[in-house]
Structure formats: C-alpha cells, structure tokens
Amino acid sequence: MIPVVHHRTTAVDGLEVFYREAGDSRAPAVVLLHGFPASSRMFRHLIPALADRYHVIAPDHVGFGQSAMPSPCDFPYGFDALTRITSGLLRRLGVDRFAMYVHGYGAPIGWRLALRDPERVTAITAQNGNAYVEGFVKPFWGGLFAYAQAPGPKTEGPVRAVLTAEMIRWQYLNGVPGPSLVSPDNWVHGLVLLARPGNNDEIQLTLFRDYPTNVELCPRVQRYFRDSRVPLLAVWGASIKEFIAGLLADRCEVCGNKGDVEVRHVRALVDLAHAGWQPSGWARVMFHR
C-alpha cells in the first residue's frame, strides 16, 4: 500500500508555511530540508519511501515553493530567520525529536537547528551539505562571497547569473552523465517559482548576502559533530562542482567522530542525487540506527 502524502499549510510567526507530511505521527520523525533552487517537491519520491516507518515532514522554506514570500521589508531573510520558522513549524506540529535529511540551503538551516537544541537531533543525512571552509570551491563561490562583502552593481553580475534559466538548469544537470535521465519538470518548476515578482531581485539576493554567516558557523558545527557524535551519513555527487565532494565526512573522521560517520561518493546513475534522485535506501538505514 502506497503511503498517503498530505500537502498542508499552517501559520508560523504570522507566515503561511507549506509542508508535505506522511506517516504515523507517533512514529520517529524525519525532517527533510530542501536546497536552492528547489522546494519540498524534490523529496516527492523519498517521502512515501520513508513513510511506512517514519513520520515525515518536508517544509518549503519561506520565499520558496508554496510557502509565503513576504517582501524583505517585512521579513528578515537570512538563515537564522529561516531556521526560526522551521523550528516554529516543528514545535507547532509537536515534533520534539527528529532525524534530518538536509540538502544545499537545508544544510545550514539544519546545522542551526542542531546547535540550538542538540538533544532534539537523532541522526543526520547530508546530501551535498558543507560545514568546512575548505569545502567551498572558489570558482563557484567566489562571486557570491565578493558580492556579499561589497554588494553593488560591480559585484552583482555573477550572483544574478545564478538566477538565470541557464544556470538553474545547470544546477540539475551538472555532473549527470545522461541529461535525458533528468526530467525538465525539475528546473521548469523551480524557474516558475523563482520568477515571481520580487523573488529574484530582492529575496534571493538578500539570502546570497547572508550566506557568509554559514561560513562563520563552520567551527561551531564541527565542534557539534565532534562532541555530540550524532550519526552522520554524508552523500555526495562525485561530479558536483559547488563543493569538494566528501570533505564533510572526511574532516569529521579527522575530528574523532569516525565511528559515527559514513560517506558515499555516488557515481554514474546515482550521480542524479543533485538532480532530485532519492537515495531512500541509505536514508532508511541511517534513520533506523
């Protein structure tokens, strides 16, 4: 029997937050946090695969997907604020302890959740999530960091390019051996939502300017991994160009957390991880530990 997936909306701090939910609310909770430029839609296949034994919750971050998209004048877009909304949603749903599956932007939101309430987090699967300065590939991130340091017309070019149709499509296809394996629905859906008035010009640029706060957080996240010994599965597309693949797990091992860290560099067909492929089997094993 295929589990039923509900598509719901609730108010958190006065904002409408959309989330997908499946499974028995009495079962162990798994929270799925999406990355840029996606939404909870990226987990549409993973949710029913986990829902037979877990209570699965996958929200859209504010400014993404079907959640509210207030103006930056009315909402302080940044990763602290997105974390606050996510935490508020979980409290509202009565979720006290949970495992996390984080991807892209979802990683620094997940790290903040863990740092604020470490006892609430039971396990983490990180898909292309980074917590080490050395993990940021300079050719990809240099333009964003230059813009964040000195926002203005002279530095906007590279970050605005990230929001174009060509680059959104690249986000889903880079490193994939066969483009025909990836449905164009993925980037078309993302483009439609990013193209909403005010999103590209205001919201996304504001989040880009806030991104260095995630780099500043790295030492605290590393200490959390070392001290908490939270079970961590790091999954990487072997051909991705944004981060150094596997560095998260490799460095966790150096920090003395080796017994609780597992790394998977995925190749060939499974390089589709960054393009919406769902490694549900790994997640099930990890969360069941």
mmCIF file with all atom_site columns, N, CA, C and O in Angstrom, residues 10 12 19 22 41 47 52 63 73 79 94 111 122 124 140 143 168 172 199 201 223 230 241 250 259 263 272:
data_model
loop_
_atom_site.group_PDB
_atom_site.id
_atom_site.type_symbol
_atom_site.label_atom_id
_atom_site.label_alt_id
_atom_site.label_comp_id
_atom_site.label_asym_id
_atom_site.label_entity_id
_atom_site.label_seq_id
_atom_site.pdbx_PDB_ins_code
_atom_site.Cartn_x
_atom_site.Cartn_y
_atom_site.Cartn_z
_atom_site.occupancy
_atom_site.B_iso_or_equiv
_atom_site.pdbx_formal_charge
_atom_site.auth_seq_id
_atom_site.auth_comp_id
_atom_site.auth_asym_id
_atom_site.auth_atom_id
_atom_site.pdbx_PDB_model_num
ATOM 1   N N  . THR A 1 10  ? 0.293  25.844 7.367   1.00 0.00 ? 10  THR A N  1
ATOM 2   C CA . THR A 1 10  ? -0.022 26.341 8.701   1.00 0.00 ? 10  THR A CA 1
ATOM 3   C C  . THR A 1 10  ? 0.688  27.668 8.915   1.00 0.00 ? 10  THR A C  1
ATOM 4   O O  . THR A 1 10  ? 1.637  27.997 8.190   1.00 0.00 ? 10  THR A O  1
ATOM 5   N N  . VAL A 1 12  ? 3.087  30.147 10.920  1.00 0.00 ? 12  VAL A N  1
ATOM 6   C CA . VAL A 1 12  ? 4.205  30.198 11.859  1.00 0.00 ? 12  VAL A CA 1
ATOM 7   C C  . VAL A 1 12  ? 4.699  31.634 11.914  1.00 0.00 ? 12  VAL A C  1
ATOM 8   O O  . VAL A 1 12  ? 5.094  32.200 10.888  1.00 0.00 ? 12  VAL A O  1
ATOM 9   N N  . TYR A 1 19  ? 3.957  22.546 3.859   1.00 0.00 ? 19  TYR A N  1
ATOM 10  C CA . TYR A 1 19  ? 4.773  21.365 4.150   1.00 0.00 ? 19  TYR A CA 1
ATOM 11  C C  . TYR A 1 19  ? 4.057  20.114 3.676   1.00 0.00 ? 19  TYR A C  1
ATOM 12  O O  . TYR A 1 19  ? 2.834  20.054 3.582   1.00 0.00 ? 19  TYR A O  1
ATOM 13  N N  . ALA A 1 22  ? 3.673  12.847 5.884   1.00 0.00 ? 22  ALA A N  1
ATOM 14  C CA . ALA A 1 22  ? 3.224  11.475 5.679   1.00 0.00 ? 22  ALA A CA 1
ATOM 15  C C  . ALA A 1 22  ? 3.666  10.616 6.854   1.00 0.00 ? 22  ALA A C  1
ATOM 16  O O  . ALA A 1 22  ? 4.586  10.971 7.598   1.00 0.00 ? 22  ALA A O  1
ATOM 17  N N  . ARG A 1 41  ? 9.233  19.707 -3.041  1.00 0.00 ? 41  ARG A N  1
ATOM 18  C CA . ARG A 1 41  ? 8.922  18.853 -4.184  1.00 0.00 ? 41  ARG A CA 1
ATOM 19  C C  . ARG A 1 41  ? 10.081 17.912 -4.503  1.00 0.00 ? 41  ARG A C  1
ATOM 20  O O  . ARG A 1 41  ? 9.870  16.818 -5.030  1.00 0.00 ? 41  ARG A O  1
ATOM 21  N N  . ILE A 1 47  ? 9.561  10.784 0.262   1.00 0.00 ? 47  ILE A N  1
ATOM 22  C CA . ILE A 1 47  ? 8.581  10.837 1.353   1.00 0.00 ? 47  ILE A CA 1
ATOM 23  C C  . ILE A 1 47  ? 7.800  9.534  1.477   1.00 0.00 ? 47  ILE A C  1
ATOM 24  O O  . ILE A 1 47  ? 7.754  8.933  2.566   1.00 0.00 ? 47  ILE A O  1
ATOM 25  N N  . ASP A 1 52  ? 6.414  4.539  5.642   1.00 0.00 ? 52  ASP A N  1
ATOM 26  C CA . ASP A 1 52  ? 5.867  3.319  6.235   1.00 0.00 ? 52  ASP A CA 1
ATOM 27  C C  . ASP A 1 52  ? 6.394  3.082  7.643   1.00 0.00 ? 52  ASP A C  1
ATOM 28  O O  . ASP A 1 52  ? 5.811  2.319  8.412   1.00 0.00 ? 52  ASP A O  1
ATOM 29  N N  . GLY A 1 63  ? 9.826  31.975 1.153   1.00 0.00 ? 63  GLY A N  1
ATOM 30  C CA . GLY A 1 63  ? 10.429 32.505 -0.065  1.00 0.00 ? 63  GLY A CA 1
ATOM 31  C C  . GLY A 1 63  ? 10.628 31.448 -1.134  1.00 0.00 ? 63  GLY A C  1
ATOM 32  O O  . GLY A 1 63  ? 11.052 31.770 -2.247  1.00 0.00 ? 63  GLY A O  1
ATOM 33  N N  . CYS A 1 73  ? 11.278 43.763 3.234   1.00 0.00 ? 73  CYS A N  1
ATOM 34  C CA . CYS A 1 73  ? 10.916 44.841 4.167   1.00 0.00 ? 73  CYS A CA 1
ATOM 35  C C  . CYS A 1 73  ? 10.083 44.312 5.328   1.00 0.00 ? 73  CYS A C  1
ATOM 36  O O  . CYS A 1 73  ? 10.052 44.914 6.406   1.00 0.00 ? 73  CYS A O  1
ATOM 37  N N  . PHE A 1 79  ? 19.506 33.008 7.076   1.00 0.00 ? 79  PHE A N  1
ATOM 38  C CA . PHE A 1 79  ? 19.424 31.621 7.506   1.00 0.00 ? 79  PHE A CA 1
ATOM 39  C C  . PHE A 1 79  ? 19.002 31.481 8.965   1.00 0.00 ? 79  PHE A C  1
ATOM 40  O O  . PHE A 1 79  ? 18.399 30.478 9.350   1.00 0.00 ? 79  PHE A O  1
ATOM 41  N N  . GLY A 1 94  ? 4.279  19.503 17.099  1.00 0.00 ? 94  GLY A N  1
ATOM 42  C CA . GLY A 1 94  ? 4.525  18.644 18.244  1.00 0.00 ? 94  GLY A CA 1
ATOM 43  C C  . GLY A 1 94  ? 5.690  17.692 18.061  1.00 0.00 ? 94  GLY A C  1
ATOM 44  O O  . GLY A 1 94  ? 5.740  16.627 18.694  1.00 0.00 ? 94  GLY A O  1
ATOM 45  N N  . TRP A 1 111 ? 22.008 22.681 10.461  1.00 0.00 ? 111 TRP A N  1
ATOM 46  C CA . TRP A 1 111 ? 23.088 22.873 11.442  1.00 0.00 ? 111 TRP A CA 1
ATOM 47  C C  . TRP A 1 111 ? 22.614 23.787 12.568  1.00 0.00 ? 111 TRP A C  1
ATOM 48  O O  . TRP A 1 111 ? 22.909 23.545 13.742  1.00 0.00 ? 111 TRP A O  1
ATOM 49  N N  . THR A 1 122 ? 18.428 13.268 16.259  1.00 0.00 ? 122 THR A N  1
ATOM 50  C CA . THR A 1 122 ? 18.807 11.876 16.484  1.00 0.00 ? 122 THR A CA 1
ATOM 51  C C  . THR A 1 122 ? 19.769 11.341 15.420  1.00 0.00 ? 122 THR A C  1
ATOM 52  O O  . THR A 1 122 ? 20.515 10.392 15.686  1.00 0.00 ? 122 THR A O  1
ATOM 53  N N  . ILE A 1 124 ? 21.600 12.508 11.163  1.00 0.00 ? 124 ILE A N  1
ATOM 54  C CA . ILE A 1 124 ? 21.643 13.445 10.039  1.00 0.00 ? 124 ILE A CA 1
ATOM 55  C C  . ILE A 1 124 ? 22.105 12.729 8.777   1.00 0.00 ? 124 ILE A C  1
ATOM 56  O O  . ILE A 1 124 ? 23.097 11.992 8.802   1.00 0.00 ? 124 ILE A O  1
ATOM 57  N N  . PHE A 1 140 ? 33.210 28.569 -8.027  1.00 0.00 ? 140 PHE A N  1
ATOM 58  C CA . PHE A 1 140 ? 31.746 28.653 -7.915  1.00 0.00 ? 140 PHE A CA 1
ATOM 59  C C  . PHE A 1 140 ? 31.331 29.700 -6.895  1.00 0.00 ? 140 PHE A C  1
ATOM 60  O O  . PHE A 1 140 ? 30.396 30.472 -7.133  1.00 0.00 ? 140 PHE A O  1
ATOM 61  N N  . GLY A 1 143 ? 32.286 34.531 -6.602  1.00 0.00 ? 143 GLY A N  1
ATOM 62  C CA . GLY A 1 143 ? 31.417 35.647 -6.966  1.00 0.00 ? 143 GLY A CA 1
ATOM 63  C C  . GLY A 1 143 ? 30.401 35.977 -5.886  1.00 0.00 ? 143 GLY A C  1
ATOM 64  O O  . GLY A 1 143 ? 30.140 37.148 -5.595  1.00 0.00 ? 143 GLY A O  1
ATOM 65  N N  . ILE A 1 168 ? 19.954 27.713 -13.605 1.00 0.00 ? 168 ILE A N  1
ATOM 66  C CA . ILE A 1 168 ? 19.037 26.864 -12.846 1.00 0.00 ? 168 ILE A CA 1
ATOM 67  C C  . ILE A 1 168 ? 19.017 25.474 -13.469 1.00 0.00 ? 168 ILE A C  1
ATOM 68  O O  . ILE A 1 168 ? 19.059 24.450 -12.767 1.00 0.00 ? 168 ILE A O  1
ATOM 69  N N  . TYR A 1 172 ? 20.658 21.298 -12.040 1.00 0.00 ? 172 TYR A N  1
ATOM 70  C CA . TYR A 1 172 ? 20.106 19.949 -12.067 1.00 0.00 ? 172 TYR A CA 1
ATOM 71  C C  . TYR A 1 172 ? 20.897 18.992 -12.955 1.00 0.00 ? 172 TYR A C  1
ATOM 72  O O  . TYR A 1 172 ? 20.814 17.777 -12.770 1.00 0.00 ? 172 TYR A O  1
ATOM 73  N N  . ASN A 1 199 ? 11.101 38.055 -6.181  1.00 0.00 ? 199 ASN A N  1
ATOM 74  C CA . ASN A 1 199 ? 11.886 36.936 -5.669  1.00 0.00 ? 199 ASN A CA 1
ATOM 75  C C  . ASN A 1 199 ? 13.346 37.054 -6.079  1.00 0.00 ? 199 ASN A C  1
ATOM 76  O O  . ASN A 1 199 ? 14.237 37.143 -5.233  1.00 0.00 ? 199 ASN A O  1
ATOM 77  N N  . ASP A 1 201 ? 15.043 39.548 -7.598  1.00 0.00 ? 201 ASP A N  1
ATOM 78  C CA . ASP A 1 201 ? 15.700 40.831 -7.369  1.00 0.00 ? 201 ASP A CA 1
ATOM 79  C C  . ASP A 1 201 ? 15.873 41.166 -5.894  1.00 0.00 ? 201 ASP A C  1
ATOM 80  O O  . ASP A 1 201 ? 16.759 41.942 -5.539  1.00 0.00 ? 201 ASP A O  1
ATOM 81  N N  . ARG A 1 223 ? 32.511 21.452 15.910  1.00 0.00 ? 223 ARG A N  1
ATOM 82  C CA . ARG A 1 223 ? 32.567 21.093 17.328  1.00 0.00 ? 223 ARG A CA 1
ATOM 83  C C  . ARG A 1 223 ? 31.333 20.267 17.712  1.00 0.00 ? 223 ARG A C  1
ATOM 84  O O  . ARG A 1 223 ? 31.424 19.320 18.507  1.00 0.00 ? 223 ARG A O  1
ATOM 85  N N  . VAL A 1 230 ? 26.714 12.646 16.791  1.00 0.00 ? 230 VAL A N  1
ATOM 86  C CA . VAL A 1 230 ? 25.457 12.345 16.116  1.00 0.00 ? 230 VAL A CA 1
ATOM 87  C C  . VAL A 1 230 ? 25.747 11.474 14.895  1.00 0.00 ? 230 VAL A C  1
ATOM 88  O O  . VAL A 1 230 ? 26.712 11.712 14.161  1.00 0.00 ? 230 VAL A O  1
ATOM 89  N N  . LYS A 1 241 ? 30.258 20.464 -8.739  1.00 0.00 ? 241 LYS A N  1
ATOM 90  C CA . LYS A 1 241 ? 31.286 21.494 -8.869  1.00 0.00 ? 241 LYS A CA 1
ATOM 91  C C  . LYS A 1 241 ? 31.176 22.576 -7.803  1.00 0.00 ? 241 LYS A C  1
ATOM 92  O O  . LYS A 1 241 ? 31.962 23.512 -7.782  1.00 0.00 ? 241 LYS A O  1
ATOM 93  N N  . ASP A 1 250 ? 35.033 13.316 5.585   1.00 0.00 ? 250 ASP A N  1
ATOM 94  C CA . ASP A 1 250 ? 36.470 13.128 5.771   1.00 0.00 ? 250 ASP A CA 1
ATOM 95  C C  . ASP A 1 250 ? 36.964 13.917 6.977   1.00 0.00 ? 250 ASP A C  1
ATOM 96  O O  . ASP A 1 250 ? 37.732 13.421 7.800   1.00 0.00 ? 250 ASP A O  1
ATOM 97  N N  . GLY A 1 259 ? 33.619 6.848  14.122  1.00 0.00 ? 259 GLY A N  1
ATOM 98  C CA . GLY A 1 259 ? 32.710 5.736  14.341  1.00 0.00 ? 259 GLY A CA 1
ATOM 99  C C  . GLY A 1 259 ? 31.265 6.047  14.016  1.00 0.00 ? 259 GLY A C  1
ATOM 100 O O  . GLY A 1 259 ? 30.460 5.141  13.867  1.00 0.00 ? 259 GLY A O  1
ATOM 101 N N  . VAL A 1 263 ? 30.360 7.911  4.624   1.00 0.00 ? 263 VAL A N  1
ATOM 102 C CA . VAL A 1 263 ? 30.380 8.741  3.424   1.00 0.00 ? 263 VAL A CA 1
ATOM 103 C C  . VAL A 1 263 ? 30.096 7.881  2.207   1.00 0.00 ? 263 VAL A C  1
ATOM 104 O O  . VAL A 1 263 ? 30.511 6.725  2.129   1.00 0.00 ? 263 VAL A O  1
ATOM 105 N N  . LEU A 1 272 ? 22.674 11.259 -9.974  1.00 0.00 ? 272 LEU A N  1
ATOM 106 C CA . LEU A 1 272 ? 21.440 12.017 -10.050 1.00 0.00 ? 272 LEU A CA 1
ATOM 107 C C  . LEU A 1 272 ? 21.030 12.563 -8.694  1.00 0.00 ? 272 LEU A C  1
ATOM 108 O O  . LEU A 1 272 ? 19.995 13.211 -8.573  1.00 0.00 ? 272 LEU A O  1
#
